[in-house]
């Protein structure tokens, strides 16, 4: 069946991004993998390509589009090549929606031109040691000074993707105690300058996968955050977080589908080239059946991912639908990538083969953005259960 989600502009963008990956990323990706992060300078190349400004209004240097389809193409093309762009996905998919939704005109003038040019890379800091998915239990605080000019930020965050290279971080902190009947009340969002005194980056975390994505611990000790860097209204942070979670979960779902699709491609190439017992691995019935079953699952995940993409662009993607898409696509990717690795035999366990890296990278999809167990709870609640 012919896909209808993309038009000629998206396919032209696909050609551009594929050529860029082949020229600028594939030759050096092994070096990035060993270093555990992409060079900060690489983000300027992404900015020159226009990737950071697609959904930014023209008055701030962007293209002024309101679509996630170009991001979807990027997901497919990076997965296809067995590479990624480090922490830049957080910059666009996670941070930008908060700026567009909450920033005042004055803030947008300060933030967005530097966002588009990569002069300031952004990250999002929600998770804390010991809280995990329980965001309402966060302990980081931001207290308004007596003269009202700034907030004093204290606390710690962990698992912050893009945290090493970030120039600004949207930090979630408590500005008021939770209400007795509402634990979610009292959280606010701040656009924190990482050069601020008392702000520090701790360990760059050694992860199972996503090795080129800089993930760090952050600490705040009496960090002075100017009052003009409060995003939105005080104490409404949890509401804002809930508004943007569907788009984040769509991104995870789409990325997982793209990984599964790439895994089938890698496995198909391998079994057609690999010879055992005088025959190609592809010629064995088991290989054909395994790949056919994987392809069927990828086809189903593609349909779910595309439907969620259309709903997201139309502003109609609900929390339950996003949870369902994330649950389904990440579970499909888990099964498909595992089976495709098996078809590689021992070589599938070697990091020099993209399927091995894909296997490790994929595992976090069922954890971050809300665990899949949380996704099931959201879906069940929408069913009245």
XYZ file of N, CA, C and O in Angstrom, residues 32-118:
348
model
N 32.410 9.144 17.114
C 31.443 9.676 18.082
C 31.012 8.594 19.060
O 30.869 8.851 20.256
N 30.825 7.395 18.539
C 30.393 6.275 19.378
C 31.438 5.997 20.459
O 31.091 5.790 21.630
N 32.696 5.996 20.067
C 33.766 5.745 21.039
C 33.907 6.889 22.029
O 34.195 6.672 23.216
N 33.689 8.118 21.573
C 33.802 9.295 22.448
C 32.610 9.427 23.389
O 32.693 10.089 24.430
N 31.480 8.817 23.040
C 30.301 8.881 23.884
C 29.472 10.135 23.706
O 28.560 10.393 24.503
N 29.727 10.900 22.667
C 28.921 12.076 22.365
C 29.327 12.646 21.011
O 30.412 12.356 20.506
N 28.430 13.446 20.430
C 28.779 14.116 19.183
C 29.503 15.410 19.535
O 29.308 15.970 20.627
N 30.326 15.942 18.643
C 30.982 17.226 18.919
C 29.957 18.353 18.967
O 28.988 18.343 18.200
N 30.158 19.287 19.847
C 29.244 20.438 19.947
C 29.131 21.150 18.606
O 28.055 21.649 18.239
N 30.217 21.190 17.840
C 30.234 21.907 16.562
C 29.276 21.282 15.545
O 28.827 21.951 14.612
N 28.966 19.991 15.723
C 28.070 19.326 14.776
C 26.696 19.968 14.762
O 26.036 20.011 13.727
N 26.276 20.493 15.898
C 24.954 21.112 15.966
C 24.847 22.349 15.084
O 23.763 22.691 14.598
N 25.971 23.013 14.865
C 25.943 24.159 13.944
C 25.666 23.699 12.514
O 25.013 24.408 11.736
N 26.145 22.504 12.169
C 25.866 21.965 10.831
C 24.380 21.640 10.678
O 23.791 21.875 9.614
N 23.787 21.098 11.748
C 22.349 20.824 11.708
C 21.557 22.122 11.576
O 20.541 22.177 10.879
N 22.042 23.163 12.247
C 21.376 24.462 12.151
C 21.478 25.024 10.746
O 20.506 25.572 10.204
N 22.646 24.896 10.137
C 22.832 25.377 8.768
C 21.919 24.634 7.796
O 21.456 25.206 6.805
N 21.666 23.372 8.102
C 20.770 22.577 7.264
C 19.307 22.989 7.450
O 18.436 22.620 6.666
N 19.043 23.744 8.515
C 17.693 24.236 8.773
C 16.864 23.366 9.688
O 15.664 23.619 9.879
N 17.471 22.344 10.295
C 16.688 21.388 11.087
C 16.106 21.995 12.356
O 15.077 21.534 12.844
N 16.754 23.006 12.918
C 16.274 23.558 14.180
C 15.216 24.640 13.997
O 14.601 25.074 14.971
N 15.003 25.066 12.759
C 14.065 26.163 12.546
C 12.790 25.798 11.824
O 11.951 26.666 11.561
N 12.600 24.525 11.518
C 11.445 24.111 10.718
C 10.132 24.571 11.349
O 9.264 25.129 10.671
N 9.989 24.377 12.663
C 8.741 24.720 13.344
C 8.817 26.035 14.123
O 7.962 26.299 14.968
N 9.829 26.841 13.831
C 9.983 28.137 14.490
C 9.406 29.220 13.582
O 9.634 29.214 12.373
N 8.647 30.171 14.142
C 8.072 31.250 13.315
C 9.131 32.001 12.513
O 10.273 32.172 12.961
N 8.751 32.465 11.325
C 9.681 33.140 10.425
C 10.308 34.378 11.056
O 11.479 34.689 10.798
N 9.554 35.086 11.897
C 10.081 36.316 12.486
C 11.281 36.077 13.397
O 12.034 36.995 13.714
N 11.471 34.814 13.795
C 12.602 34.483 14.658
C 13.661 33.669 13.923
O 14.534 33.069 14.548
N 13.559 33.621 12.593
C 14.580 32.957 11.795
C 14.242 31.552 11.351
O 15.087 30.867 10.773
N 13.013 31.111 11.597
C 12.620 29.765 11.224
C 11.836 29.702 9.927
O 11.661 30.711 9.244
N 11.343 28.503 9.617
C 10.570 28.304 8.387
C 9.082 28.532 8.599
O 8.321 28.631 7.645
N 8.650 28.568 9.857
C 7.262 28.867 10.157
C 6.278 27.747 9.881
O 5.074 27.993 9.765
N 6.753 26.508 9.794
C 5.851 25.387 9.541
C 5.289 24.845 10.849
O 5.880 25.005 11.907
N 4.149 24.196 10.753
C 3.527 23.574 11.925
C 3.282 22.111 11.614
O 2.161 21.676 11.410
N 4.355 21.361 11.530
C 4.240 19.947 11.186
C 5.408 19.174 11.771
O 6.526 19.683 11.854
N 5.121 17.933 12.170
C 6.161 17.044 12.677
C 6.634 16.059 11.603
O 7.427 15.163 11.891
N 6.172 16.245 10.382
C 6.490 15.271 9.332
C 7.957 15.306 8.923
O 8.530 14.284 8.532
N 8.576 16.484 9.003
C 10.000 16.560 8.692
C 10.822 15.856 9.778
O 11.847 15.240 9.485
N 10.360 15.925 11.016
C 11.011 15.170 12.090
C 10.860 13.675 11.839
O 11.797 12.904 12.079
N 9.690 13.278 11.362
C 9.452 11.866 11.083
C 10.423 11.356 10.018
O 10.976 10.257 10.138
N 10.634 12.150 8.987
C 11.595 11.769 7.942
C 12.989 11.623 8.541
O 13.729 10.685 8.224
N 13.337 12.529 9.432
C 14.648 12.455 10.084
C 14.788 11.173 10.902
O 15.832 10.521 10.882
N 13.742 10.794 11.624
C 13.760 9.542 12.373
C 14.050 8.362 11.444
O 14.867 7.489 11.744
N 13.356 8.331 10.313
C 13.514 7.212 9.391
C 14.911 7.168 8.786
O 15.506 6.089 8.649
N 15.440 8.328 8.442
C 16.730 8.353 7.753
C 17.907 8.086 8.683
O 18.877 7.432 8.285
N 17.854 8.568 9.906
C 18.946 8.268 10.836
C 18.939 6.780 11.201
O 19.991 6.144 11.257
N 17.749 6.233 11.410
C 17.655 4.801 11.717
C 18.136 3.970 10.535
O 18.863 2.979 10.700
N 17.762 4.364 9.347
C 18.161 3.640 8.131
C 19.673 3.548 8.009
O 20.223 2.528 7.589
N 20.360 4.619 8.395
C 21.821 4.663 8.287
C 22.519 4.101 9.522
O 23.747 3.987 9.540
N 21.744 3.782 10.561
C 22.342 3.251 11.775
C 23.112 4.294 12.565
O 24.105 3.978 13.220
N 22.638 5.554 12.514
C 23.312 6.651 13.218
C 22.276 7.449 13.996
O 21.071 7.187 13.927
N 22.738 8.435 14.745
C 21.831 9.418 15.348
C 22.539 10.747 15.486
O 23.757 10.850 15.261
N 21.788 11.766 15.844
C 22.318 13.127 15.923
C 22.564 13.574 17.359
O 22.455 14.756 17.692
N 22.884 12.637 18.236
C 23.173 12.993 19.618
C 21.948 13.512 20.349
O 20.849 12.993 20.193
N 22.132 14.557 21.134
C 21.049 15.090 21.945
C 20.192 16.121 21.252
O 19.339 16.761 21.888
N 20.369 16.280 19.939
C 19.646 17.335 19.237
C 18.148 17.098 19.174
O 17.366 18.035 19.017
N 17.725 15.835 19.303
C 16.296 15.554 19.271
C 15.552 16.198 20.419
O 14.413 16.665 20.264
N 16.188 16.263 21.580
C 15.582 16.917 22.739
C 15.399 18.410 22.466
O 14.380 19.009 22.830
N 16.381 19.006 21.825
C 16.363 20.427 21.479
C 15.077 20.777 20.727
O 14.393 21.757 21.071
N 14.730 19.959 19.742
C 13.585 20.256 18.874
C 12.282 19.649 19.392
O 11.271 20.341 19.518
N 12.295 18.351 19.684
C 11.051 17.666 20.010
C 10.547 17.995 21.410
O 9.338 18.122 21.619
N 11.453 18.163 22.375
C 11.024 18.379 23.755
C 11.032 19.843 24.169
O 10.063 20.333 24.748
N 12.125 20.545 23.904
C 12.236 21.919 24.412
C 11.399 22.926 23.617
O 10.730 23.784 24.199
N 11.437 22.825 22.297
C 10.763 23.836 21.468
C 9.269 23.990 21.761
O 8.771 25.125 21.829
N 8.523 22.898 21.942
C 7.093 23.083 22.220
C 6.821 23.925 23.465
O 5.851 24.694 23.489
N 7.667 23.807 24.483
C 7.472 24.617 25.695
C 7.745 26.091 25.420
O 7.039 26.969 25.932
N 8.774 26.363 24.627
C 9.073 27.759 24.293
C 7.915 28.364 23.511
O 7.446 29.466 23.802
N 7.433 27.640 22.500
C 6.352 28.162 21.672
C 5.061 28.335 22.452
O 4.305 29.288 22.237
N 4.798 27.416 23.380
C 3.545 27.447 24.121
C 3.561 28.460 25.257
O 2.555 29.132 25.522
N 4.705 28.636 25.917
C 4.739 29.381 27.180
C 5.486 30.702 27.129
O 5.206 31.595 27.933
N 6.445 30.842 26.238
C 7.293 32.034 26.255
C 6.512 33.282 25.864
O 5.649 33.253 24.982
N 6.818 34.380 26.526
C 6.255 35.680 26.156
C 6.937 36.156 24.871
O 7.946 35.588 24.430
N 6.422 37.219 24.282
C 7.052 37.774 23.080
C 8.488 38.182 23.365
O 9.386 37.959 22.540
N 8.711 38.760 24.541
C 10.065 39.181 24.911
C 10.988 37.977 25.038
O 12.144 38.010 24.575
N 10.486 36.910 25.639
C 11.294 35.701 25.783
C 11.588 35.066 24.428
O 12.713 34.620 24.173
N 10.607 35.022 23.558
C 10.827 34.439 22.233
C 11.897 35.204 21.466
O 12.720 34.602 20.765
N 11.906 36.513 21.602
C 12.935 37.324 20.932
C 14.323 37.003 21.470
O 15.311 37.044 20.728
N 14.397 36.675 22.748
C 15.691 36.332 23.346
C 16.107 34.904 23.040
O 17.287 34.634 22.799
N 15.140 33.986 23.076
C 15.463 32.566 22.980
C 15.561 32.026 21.550
O 16.504 31.296 21.213
N 14.557 32.312 20.718
C 14.397 31.560 19.478
C 15.475 31.786 18.416
O 15.901 30.816 17.768
N 15.950 33.028 18.184
C 17.021 33.166 17.180
C 18.250 32.332 17.520
O 18.852 31.708 16.635
N 18.623 32.293 18.792
C 19.776 31.491 19.212
C 19.449 29.996 19.168
O 20.342 29.178 18.948
N 18.187 29.665 19.379
C 17.736 28.272 19.263
C 17.924 27.777 17.833
O 18.456 26.698 17.597
N 17.488 28.570 16.873
C 17.547 28.200 15.463
C 18.985 28.068 14.983
O 19.324 27.160 14.208
N 19.855 28.958 15.446
C 21.248 28.983 14.985
C 22.155 28.004 15.714
O 23.321 27.854 15.350
N 21.634 27.340 16.763
C 22.410 26.426 17.618
C 23.385 27.160 18.513
O 24.221 26.525 19.164
